[in-house]
């Protein structure tokens, strides 16, 4: 299975600023996803990161707020833009290798003050 | 619209006893189901999965049962250990339609009492 390095592991940010989260995978993977877990809630899919093209966003999430880059098959970034306290969550990247299953990064705990 | 539901937010069980966690789903296109364990401030850790062609899968202390007609699955942990105290998420995907996106339940917090 794949190994994911996600950073930063946590950050405290001022409202109105932006934070970029990085995920580095140790092998080439086609399918990569970004999830959010708000306090006390389940994991919700933000978008599918597509290599070389624009990400596919789920209902309720937009590119202006959560721009995603996927320059190659081993790396992706998620930016949380113009942050407000409501964006305080754990953000996770995940990859799928059909023969091996799903792997998640360790998560980024974001607190917006 | 929650397609995967875990109706029990918490479960307390004595060490050594069986923990049973339940999950229901509504999307008939789901054909692959997973259970994850999550500690605070960590990413989810895969526990066990089951494909819709099976009704049971066992891995050590963990067994998942799938009842397709009822759109219900359950995770049995036996015997329960203190290290099992965590939040458990049920998740589902529709791989047969090439949809690998996971839909998660709300989670069940398990507390194992010594």
XYZ file of N, CA and C in Angstrom:
681
model
N 0.837 -1.192 0.000
C 0.000 0.000 0.000
C 0.880 1.253 0.000
N 0.266 2.406 -0.262
C 1.016 3.653 -0.344
C 1.253 4.238 1.045
N 2.303 5.059 1.125
C 2.582 5.809 2.351
C 2.442 7.287 2.011
N 1.704 8.015 2.845
C 1.436 9.429 2.590
C 2.099 10.277 3.668
N 2.792 11.305 3.231
C 3.332 12.298 4.147
C 2.508 13.568 3.979
N 1.832 13.979 5.030
C 0.970 15.159 4.964
C 1.521 16.209 5.924
N 1.596 17.460 5.429
C 2.065 18.528 6.300
C 1.409 19.852 5.947
N 1.248 20.756 6.910
C 1.672 20.596 8.303
C 0.730 19.679 9.062
N 1.150 19.209 10.215
C 0.283 18.352 11.011
C -0.762 19.184 11.757
N -0.406 20.423 12.053
C -1.363 21.321 12.697
C -0.925 22.762 12.481
N -1.882 23.660 12.558
C -1.555 25.077 12.443
C -2.669 25.899 13.078
N -2.293 27.032 13.577
C -3.253 28.010 14.073
C -3.106 29.244 13.203
N -4.205 29.660 12.582
C -4.131 30.737 11.590
C -5.105 31.844 11.933
N -4.761 33.031 11.473
C -5.638 34.186 11.652
C -6.735 34.164 10.603
N -7.910 34.607 10.985
C -8.991 34.688 9.996
C -8.606 35.623 8.864
N -9.056 35.274 7.673
C -8.760 36.064 6.488
C -7.507 35.618 5.757
N -6.702 34.771 6.391
C -5.480 34.289 5.739
C -5.757 32.951 5.045
N -4.733 32.408 4.403
C -4.859 31.136 3.693
C -3.795 30.167 4.179
N -4.095 28.891 4.088
C -3.143 27.844 4.464
C -3.102 26.803 3.363
N -1.909 26.391 2.984
C -1.756 25.341 1.986
C -1.251 24.076 2.654
N -1.968 22.990 2.419
C -1.648 21.678 2.985
C -1.080 20.817 1.861
N -0.007 20.088 2.173
C 0.654 19.281 1.156
C 0.521 17.799 1.470
N 0.374 17.019 0.422
C 0.398 15.556 0.552
C 1.370 14.982 -0.459
N 2.326 14.216 0.048
C 3.319 13.560 -0.797
C 3.137 12.055 -0.639
N 3.006 11.365 -1.764
C 2.795 9.921 -1.748
C 4.066 9.239 -2.233
N 4.357 8.084 -1.677
C 5.618 7.427 -2.009
C 5.555 6.608 -3.296
N 4.413 6.611 -3.956
C 4.283 5.910 -5.224
C 3.276 6.667 -6.093
N 3.301 6.364 -7.366
C 2.359 7.037 -8.265
C 0.963 6.458 -8.100
N 0.013 7.312 -7.864
C -1.379 6.881 -7.674
C -2.284 7.759 -8.523
N -3.280 7.119 -9.095
C -4.192 7.881 -9.947
C -5.218 8.633 -9.108
N -5.778 7.931 -8.139
C -6.898 8.500 -7.398
C -6.442 9.107 -6.070
N -6.710 10.391 -5.897
C -6.397 11.089 -4.662
C -7.589 11.965 -4.282
N -7.889 11.983 -3.001
C -9.057 12.714 -2.514
C -8.679 13.577 -1.317
N -9.435 14.647 -1.125
C -9.291 15.490 0.061
C -10.586 15.458 0.856
N -10.445 15.220 2.176
C -11.588 15.143 3.082
C -11.443 16.193 4.183
N -12.559 16.495 4.791
C -12.575 17.394 5.951
C -13.356 16.716 7.068
N -12.866 16.876 8.284
C -13.619 16.411 9.445
C -13.796 17.583 10.396
N -14.987 18.126 10.427
C -15.273 19.208 11.355
C -15.443 18.629 12.757
N -15.256 19.479 13.786
C -15.294 18.969 15.163
C -16.549 18.164 15.458
N -16.362 16.958 15.952
C -17.469 16.102 16.345
C -18.264 15.528 15.193
N -17.770 15.680 13.982
C -18.532 15.202 12.836
C -17.756 14.154 12.048
N -18.398 13.665 11.000
C -17.785 12.624 10.186
C -16.857 13.239 9.144
N -16.229 12.379 8.386
C -15.383 12.843 7.289
C -16.265 13.135 6.075
N -16.008 14.275 5.470
C -16.767 14.697 4.300
C -15.801 14.926 3.151
N -16.140 14.394 1.994
C -15.283 14.564 0.829
C -15.370 15.986 0.311
N -14.217 16.628 0.142
C -14.172 17.970 -0.427
C -14.097 17.869 -1.949
N -13.114 17.086 -2.438
C -12.907 17.026 -3.874
C -12.016 15.859 -4.238
N -12.069 15.512 -5.498
C -11.154 14.553 -6.094
C -10.072 15.347 -6.811
N -8.811 15.069 -6.478
C -7.692 15.784 -7.099
C -7.294 15.048 -8.362
N -7.444 15.682 -9.492
C -7.168 15.065 -10.780
C -5.810 15.540 -11.294
N -4.981 14.603 -11.702
C -3.658 14.967 -12.164
C -3.736 15.699 -13.500
N -3.167 16.877 -13.540
C -3.091 17.632 -14.776
C -4.358 18.350 -15.179
N -5.373 18.284 -14.358
C -6.600 19.014 -14.687
C -7.252 19.514 -13.400
N -8.326 20.255 -13.557
C -8.984 20.853 -12.404
C -9.607 19.773 -11.522
N -9.598 20.023 -10.221
C -10.202 19.080 -9.285
C -11.717 19.024 -9.477
N -12.296 17.920 -9.066
C -13.747 17.740 -9.110
C -14.295 17.927 -7.699
N -15.103 18.969 -7.511
C -15.564 19.336 -6.177
C -16.936 18.744 -5.880
N -17.121 18.386 -4.626
C -18.419 17.902 -4.160
C -19.331 19.095 -3.880
N -20.599 18.766 -3.784
C -21.591 19.803 -3.504
C -21.252 20.520 -2.194
N -21.287 21.827 -2.239
C -20.994 22.613 -1.044
C -19.557 23.091 -0.965
N -18.715 22.644 -1.870
C -17.308 23.050 -1.874
C -16.984 23.676 -3.226
N -16.245 24.787 -3.198
C -15.941 25.495 -4.438
C -14.455 25.757 -4.557
N -14.028 25.901 -5.816
C -12.604 26.047 -6.106
C -12.028 27.317 -5.505
N -12.799 28.391 -5.460
C -12.262 29.643 -4.928
C -11.899 29.516 -3.451
N -12.631 28.711 -2.747
C -12.393 28.543 -1.312
C -11.348 27.453 -1.037
N -11.373 26.397 -1.843
C -10.481 25.254 -1.634
C -9.734 24.912 -2.924
N -8.869 25.781 -3.401
C -8.118 25.432 -4.619
C -7.195 24.244 -4.369
N -7.145 23.366 -5.352
C -6.363 22.137 -5.259
C -5.427 22.061 -6.444
N -4.196 21.663 -6.182
C -3.269 21.400 -7.276
C -2.870 19.938 -7.245
N -2.615 19.382 -8.439
C -2.149 18.002 -8.541
C -1.191 17.953 -9.734
N 0.027 18.442 -9.544
C 0.946 18.562 -10.678
C 1.457 17.231 -11.209
N 1.459 16.194 -10.368
C 1.909 14.876 -10.809
C 1.196 13.804 -9.998
N 1.569 12.548 -10.216
C 0.843 11.443 -9.593
C 1.297 11.142 -8.166
N 2.229 11.942 -7.637
C 2.693 11.680 -6.272
C 2.474 12.857 -5.322
N 1.889 13.948 -5.794
C 1.824 15.153 -4.968
C 0.540 15.927 -5.218
N 0.021 16.507 -4.131
C -1.147 17.374 -4.254
C -1.143 18.373 -3.116
N -1.737 19.526 -3.362
C -1.931 20.517 -2.303
C -3.391 20.934 -2.257
N -3.831 21.254 -1.054
C -5.154 21.839 -0.812
C -4.929 23.154 -0.084
N -5.500 24.216 -0.599
C -5.415 25.509 0.068
C -6.777 25.851 0.655
N -6.784 26.261 1.903
C -7.996 26.775 2.530
C -7.852 28.300 2.511
N -8.712 28.961 1.739
C -8.542 30.389 1.466
C -9.455 31.246 2.330
N -8.985 32.448 2.610
C -9.802 33.434 3.325
C -10.512 32.790 4.511
N -9.714 32.257 5.391
C -10.242 31.398 6.454
C -11.099 32.134 7.466
N -12.080 31.415 7.977
C -12.924 31.877 9.071
C -12.923 30.777 10.142
N -13.374 31.082 11.343
C -13.383 30.046 12.394
C -14.131 28.767 11.986
N -15.111 28.910 11.100
C -15.873 27.733 10.644
C -15.013 26.749 9.853
N -13.866 27.193 9.393
C -12.952 26.310 8.657
C -12.080 25.478 9.581
N -12.191 25.704 10.872
C -11.414 24.904 11.829
C -11.867 23.449 11.730
N -10.961 22.599 11.313
C -11.283 21.197 11.040
C -9.984 20.417 10.953
N -10.144 19.111 10.775
C -9.013 18.279 10.362
C -9.183 18.033 8.871
N -8.123 18.273 8.132
C -8.134 18.047 6.681
C -7.244 16.838 6.380
N -7.766 15.956 5.551
C -7.040 14.716 5.270
C -6.980 14.463 3.773
N -5.847 13.973 3.318
C -5.777 13.487 1.948
C -5.814 11.969 1.989
N -6.239 11.388 0.902
C -6.368 9.941 0.814
C -6.082 9.508 -0.608
N -5.482 8.336 -0.742
C -5.253 7.783 -2.074
C -5.862 6.390 -2.132
N -6.138 5.959 -3.330
C -6.684 4.623 -3.550
C -5.829 3.897 -4.568
N -5.407 2.719 -4.197
C -4.813 1.794 -5.153
C -5.748 0.599 -5.159
N -6.510 0.401 -6.235
C -7.573 -0.611 -6.221
C -7.137 -1.976 -5.700
N -5.920 -2.382 -5.992
C -5.498 -3.707 -5.528
C -5.183 -3.734 -4.041
N -4.934 -2.570 -3.463
C -4.477 -2.513 -2.079
C -5.423 -1.752 -1.164
N -6.286 -0.963 -1.703
C -7.237 -0.258 -0.845
C -6.896 1.201 -0.657
N -7.447 1.746 0.407
C -7.359 3.174 0.682
C -6.310 3.455 1.754
N -5.617 4.567 1.582
C -4.665 5.020 2.597
C -4.940 6.491 2.871
N -4.875 6.855 4.149
C -5.092 8.241 4.546
C -3.805 8.847 5.077
N -3.651 10.146 4.847
C -2.603 10.884 5.514
C -2.931 11.037 6.986
N -1.973 11.547 7.739
C -2.163 11.665 9.188
C -3.033 12.861 9.556
N -3.320 13.719 8.585
C -4.241 14.817 8.849
C -3.555 16.114 9.221
N -4.239 17.211 8.937
C -3.801 18.551 9.327
C -4.895 19.144 10.202
N -4.555 19.417 11.454
C -5.533 20.019 12.369
C -5.414 21.526 12.275
N -6.425 22.155 11.729
C -6.424 23.599 11.508
C -7.342 24.282 12.510
N -6.796 25.291 13.174
C -7.593 26.133 14.060
C -7.510 27.557 13.546
N -8.657 28.171 13.318
C -8.698 29.549 12.822
C -9.195 30.437 13.959
N -8.396 31.475 14.249
C -8.746 32.365 15.368
C -9.026 33.775 14.881
N -27.585 14.684 2.409
C -28.250 13.389 2.489
C -27.221 12.331 2.904
N -27.365 11.838 4.138
C -26.410 10.898 4.684
C -26.687 9.527 4.099
N -25.756 9.003 3.298
C -25.965 7.704 2.668
C -25.459 6.566 3.536
N -24.631 6.890 4.508
C -24.112 5.891 5.442
C -24.422 6.386 6.847
N -25.068 5.541 7.629
C -25.528 5.985 8.944
C -25.034 5.066 10.045
N -24.501 5.681 11.074
C -24.174 4.967 12.294
C -25.027 5.604 13.379
N -26.050 4.911 13.788
C -27.059 5.516 14.655
C -26.676 5.535 16.125
N -25.614 4.807 16.468
C -25.179 4.826 17.871
C -23.946 5.701 17.983
N -24.055 6.857 18.604
C -22.883 7.733 18.702
C -21.815 7.211 19.657
N -22.223 6.357 20.599
C -21.234 5.869 21.553
C -21.569 4.454 22.008
N -20.532 3.786 22.478
C -20.666 2.413 22.968
C -19.646 2.219 24.077
N -20.105 1.707 25.210
C -19.206 1.408 26.309
C -19.232 -0.087 26.552
N -18.068 -0.706 26.651
C -18.010 -2.157 26.787
C -16.896 -2.522 27.759
N -17.105 -3.610 28.467
C -16.091 -4.064 29.413
C -14.980 -4.796 28.664
N -13.780 -4.617 29.135
C -12.631 -5.309 28.561
C -12.900 -6.816 28.536
N -12.569 -7.437 27.410
C -12.765 -8.874 27.269
C -14.097 -9.252 26.646
N -15.048 -8.290 26.658
C -16.360 -8.596 26.080
C -16.375 -8.229 24.603
N -17.491 -8.521 23.948
C -17.629 -8.227 22.533
C -18.164 -6.802 22.326
N -17.586 -6.095 21.354
C -18.123 -4.804 20.912
C -18.809 -5.034 19.578
N -20.015 -4.547 19.447
C -20.745 -4.661 18.176
C -21.133 -3.269 17.722
N -20.620 -2.904 16.560
C -20.916 -1.590 15.987
C -21.754 -1.794 14.731
N -22.759 -0.968 14.575
C -23.692 -1.126 13.470
C -23.631 0.027 12.486
N -23.979 -0.288 11.246
C -23.930 0.701 10.171
C -25.011 0.357 9.152
N -25.737 1.346 8.699
C -26.746 1.168 7.659
C -26.426 2.065 6.481
N -26.795 1.628 5.281
C -26.562 2.455 4.105
C -27.805 2.469 3.235
N -27.887 3.506 2.413
C -29.080 3.660 1.586
C -28.803 3.498 0.100
N -27.563 3.677 -0.307
C -27.227 3.665 -1.737
C -27.003 2.222 -2.199
N -27.868 1.729 -3.066
C -27.756 0.346 -3.514
C -26.577 0.130 -4.461
N -25.909 1.212 -4.877
C -24.734 1.079 -5.741
C -23.451 0.840 -4.937
N -23.525 0.964 -3.628
C -22.359 0.673 -2.805
C -22.066 -0.825 -2.864
N -20.812 -1.159 -3.128
C -20.459 -2.571 -3.192
C -19.178 -2.885 -2.423
N -18.680 -1.912 -1.691
C -17.443 -2.116 -0.951
C -17.547 -1.312 0.328
N -17.259 -1.976 1.445
C -17.494 -1.347 2.739
C -16.246 -1.503 3.608
N -15.980 -0.469 4.373
C -14.762 -0.468 5.184
C -15.088 0.027 6.586
N -14.289 -0.401 7.525
C -14.310 0.147 8.875
C -12.951 0.754 9.173
N -13.018 1.955 9.764
C -11.814 2.661 10.150
C -11.887 2.979 11.639
N -10.707 3.074 12.221
C -10.572 3.473 13.612
C -9.810 4.789 13.607
N -10.223 5.700 14.460
C -9.557 6.997 14.458
C -9.329 7.489 15.877
N -8.080 7.822 16.151
C -7.746 8.483 17.411
C -7.743 9.990 17.161
N -7.952 10.778 18.214
C -7.903 12.238 18.041
C -6.588 12.690 17.409
N -6.660 13.651 16.525
C -5.484 14.275 15.904
C -4.682 13.302 15.042
N -5.295 12.176 14.647
C -4.623 11.267 13.729
C -5.535 10.995 12.539
N -4.939 10.512 11.455
C -5.749 10.092 10.328
C -6.407 8.755 10.613
N -7.459 8.409 9.871
C -8.135 7.129 10.070
C -7.201 5.959 9.769
N -7.342 4.909 10.541
C -6.560 3.680 10.345
C -7.493 2.591 9.857
N -7.150 1.998 8.738
C -7.989 0.947 8.171
C -8.022 -0.267 9.096
N -9.219 -0.809 9.282
C -9.376 -2.001 10.113
C -9.681 -3.235 9.277
N -10.769 -3.150 8.533
C -11.244 -4.315 7.810
C -12.212 -3.862 6.740
N -12.320 -4.634 5.676
C -13.253 -4.292 4.615
C -14.027 -5.531 4.190
N -15.060 -5.290 3.407
C -15.839 -6.393 2.868
C -16.430 -5.978 1.536
N -16.367 -6.889 0.598
C -16.974 -6.671 -0.707
C -18.397 -7.217 -0.682
N -19.225 -6.689 -1.550
C -20.638 -7.093 -1.539
C -20.864 -8.532 -1.996
N -19.816 -9.174 -2.498
C -19.990 -10.577 -2.888
C -19.860 -11.513 -1.690
N -19.468 -10.955 -0.563
C -19.324 -11.757 0.653
C -20.333 -11.302 1.695
N -20.553 -12.139 2.708
C -21.381 -11.694 3.820
C -20.625 -11.665 5.137
N -19.366 -12.076 5.087
C -18.562 -12.075 6.314
C -17.094 -11.998 5.942
N -16.374 -11.232 6.729
C -14.919 -11.193 6.582
C -14.314 -11.070 7.970
N -13.287 -11.860 8.194
C -12.707 -11.947 9.535
C -11.215 -11.652 9.457
N -10.730 -10.889 10.429
C -9.303 -10.614 10.508
C -8.953 -10.471 11.978
N -8.425 -11.547 12.528
C -8.051 -11.515 13.937
C -9.254 -11.294 14.828
N -9.206 -10.247 15.629
C -10.310 -9.959 16.556
C -11.480 -9.251 15.884
N -11.308 -8.887 14.636
C -12.318 -8.088 13.941
C -13.059 -8.938 12.900
N -14.378 -8.852 12.939
C -15.213 -9.528 11.953
C -16.259 -8.538 11.468
N -16.411 -8.464 10.162
C -17.461 -7.618 9.599
C -18.494 -8.518 8.928
N -19.745 -8.211 9.209
C -20.873 -8.934 8.626
C -21.645 -7.979 7.725
N -22.031 -8.489 6.559
C -22.790 -7.670 5.624
C -24.113 -8.347 5.300
N -25.194 -7.617 5.462
C -26.532 -8.077 5.086
C -27.034 -7.154 3.989
N -26.844 -7.598 2.750
C -27.170 -6.722 1.611
C -28.655 -6.417 1.517
N -29.475 -7.404 1.812
C -30.916 -7.180 1.672
C -31.401 -6.125 2.655
N -30.757 -6.080 3.814
C -31.133 -5.092 4.822
C -30.309 -3.820 4.701
N -29.332 -3.815 3.813
C -28.391 -2.698 3.674
C -27.796 -2.359 5.043
N -27.246 -3.370 5.646
C -26.741 -3.250 7.010
C -25.429 -4.009 7.142
N -24.500 -3.405 7.864
C -23.287 -4.128 8.204
C -22.934 -3.866 9.662
N -22.171 -4.784 10.190
C -21.772 -4.642 11.586
C -20.315 -5.071 11.742
N -19.687 -4.490 12.728
C -18.309 -4.824 13.080
C -18.315 -5.422 14.475
N -17.741 -6.609 14.597
C -17.616 -7.256 15.891
C -16.151 -7.248 16.294
N -15.903 -6.822 17.509
C -14.549 -6.842 18.048
C -14.582 -7.739 19.285
N -13.812 -8.824 19.206
C -13.822 -9.734 20.351
C -12.465 -10.395 20.509
N -11.881 -10.375 21.688
C -12.342 -9.626 22.852
C -11.932 -8.158 22.757
N -12.712 -7.288 23.351
C -12.382 -5.868 23.351
C -11.221 -5.595 24.307
N -10.355 -4.678 23.872
C -9.170 -4.329 24.664
C -9.165 -2.816 24.899
N -8.500 -2.367 25.948
C -8.466 -0.917 26.217
C -7.956 -0.094 25.034
N -7.013 -0.639 24.275
C -6.490 0.074 23.115
C -7.499 0.232 21.988
N -8.629 -0.457 22.104
C -9.676 -0.326 21.096
C -10.504 0.938 21.302
N -10.301 1.615 22.392
C -11.057 2.847 22.662
C -10.680 3.902 21.621
N -11.640 4.275 20.795
C -11.407 5.191 19.671
C -12.753 5.473 19.025
N -12.729 6.284 17.973
C -13.930 6.494 17.166
C -13.845 5.569 15.957
N -14.923 4.867 15.687
C -14.977 3.924 14.577
C -15.925 4.463 13.506
N -15.417 4.503 12.281
C -16.207 4.979 11.160
C -16.480 3.843 10.187
N -17.692 3.788 9.750
C -18.090 2.910 8.663
C -18.028 3.736 7.381
N -17.556 3.149 6.292
C -17.470 3.875 5.027
C -17.869 2.947 3.882
N -18.303 3.539 2.790
C -18.764 2.748 1.655
C -18.372 3.416 0.347
N -18.200 2.584 -0.667
C -17.879 3.085 -2.007
C -18.601 2.227 -3.035
N -18.782 2.801 -4.212
C -19.432 2.066 -5.301
C -18.428 1.719 -6.365
N -17.516 0.804 -6.055
C -16.410 0.516 -6.979
C -16.896 -0.050 -8.306
N -18.035 -0.738 -8.254
C -18.513 -1.358 -9.486
C -18.849 -0.309 -10.536
N -19.156 0.900 -10.087
C -19.416 2.004 -11.002
C -18.197 2.899 -11.134
N -17.042 2.376 -10.716
C -15.789 3.113 -10.790
C -15.792 4.363 -9.903
N -16.628 4.322 -8.879
C -16.708 5.455 -7.957
C -16.008 5.066 -6.665
N -14.785 5.499 -6.523
C -13.994 5.128 -5.360
C -14.097 6.134 -4.232
N -14.919 7.145 -4.383
C -15.085 8.123 -3.302
C -15.764 7.434 -2.122
N -15.288 7.720 -0.938
C -15.851 7.117 0.259
C -16.913 8.015 0.880
N -18.017 7.397 1.259
C -19.029 8.063 2.080
C -18.914 7.488 3.480
N -18.817 8.368 4.454
C -18.587 7.946 5.833
C -19.842 8.109 6.675
N -19.970 7.218 7.650
C -20.957 7.418 8.700
C -20.452 8.432 9.695
N -21.293 8.749 10.665
C -20.977 9.793 11.641
C -19.998 9.335 12.703
N -19.799 8.023 12.798
C -18.840 7.520 13.767
C -19.489 7.045 15.050
N -18.859 6.065 15.674
C -19.272 5.573 16.991
C -18.054 5.603 17.901
N -18.188 6.285 19.019
C -17.087 6.353 19.979
C -17.159 5.147 20.898
N -16.137 4.336 20.856
C -16.084 3.136 21.690
C -15.180 3.386 22.886
N -15.695 3.057 24.055
C -14.904 3.138 25.278
C -14.855 1.749 25.884
N -13.644 1.242 26.050
C -13.479 -0.072 26.657
C -13.058 0.116 28.109
N -13.878 -0.371 29.021
C -13.654 -0.201 30.456
C -12.833 -1.377 30.988
N -11.894 -1.038 31.815
C -11.042 -2.102 32.395
C -11.811 -2.905 33.441
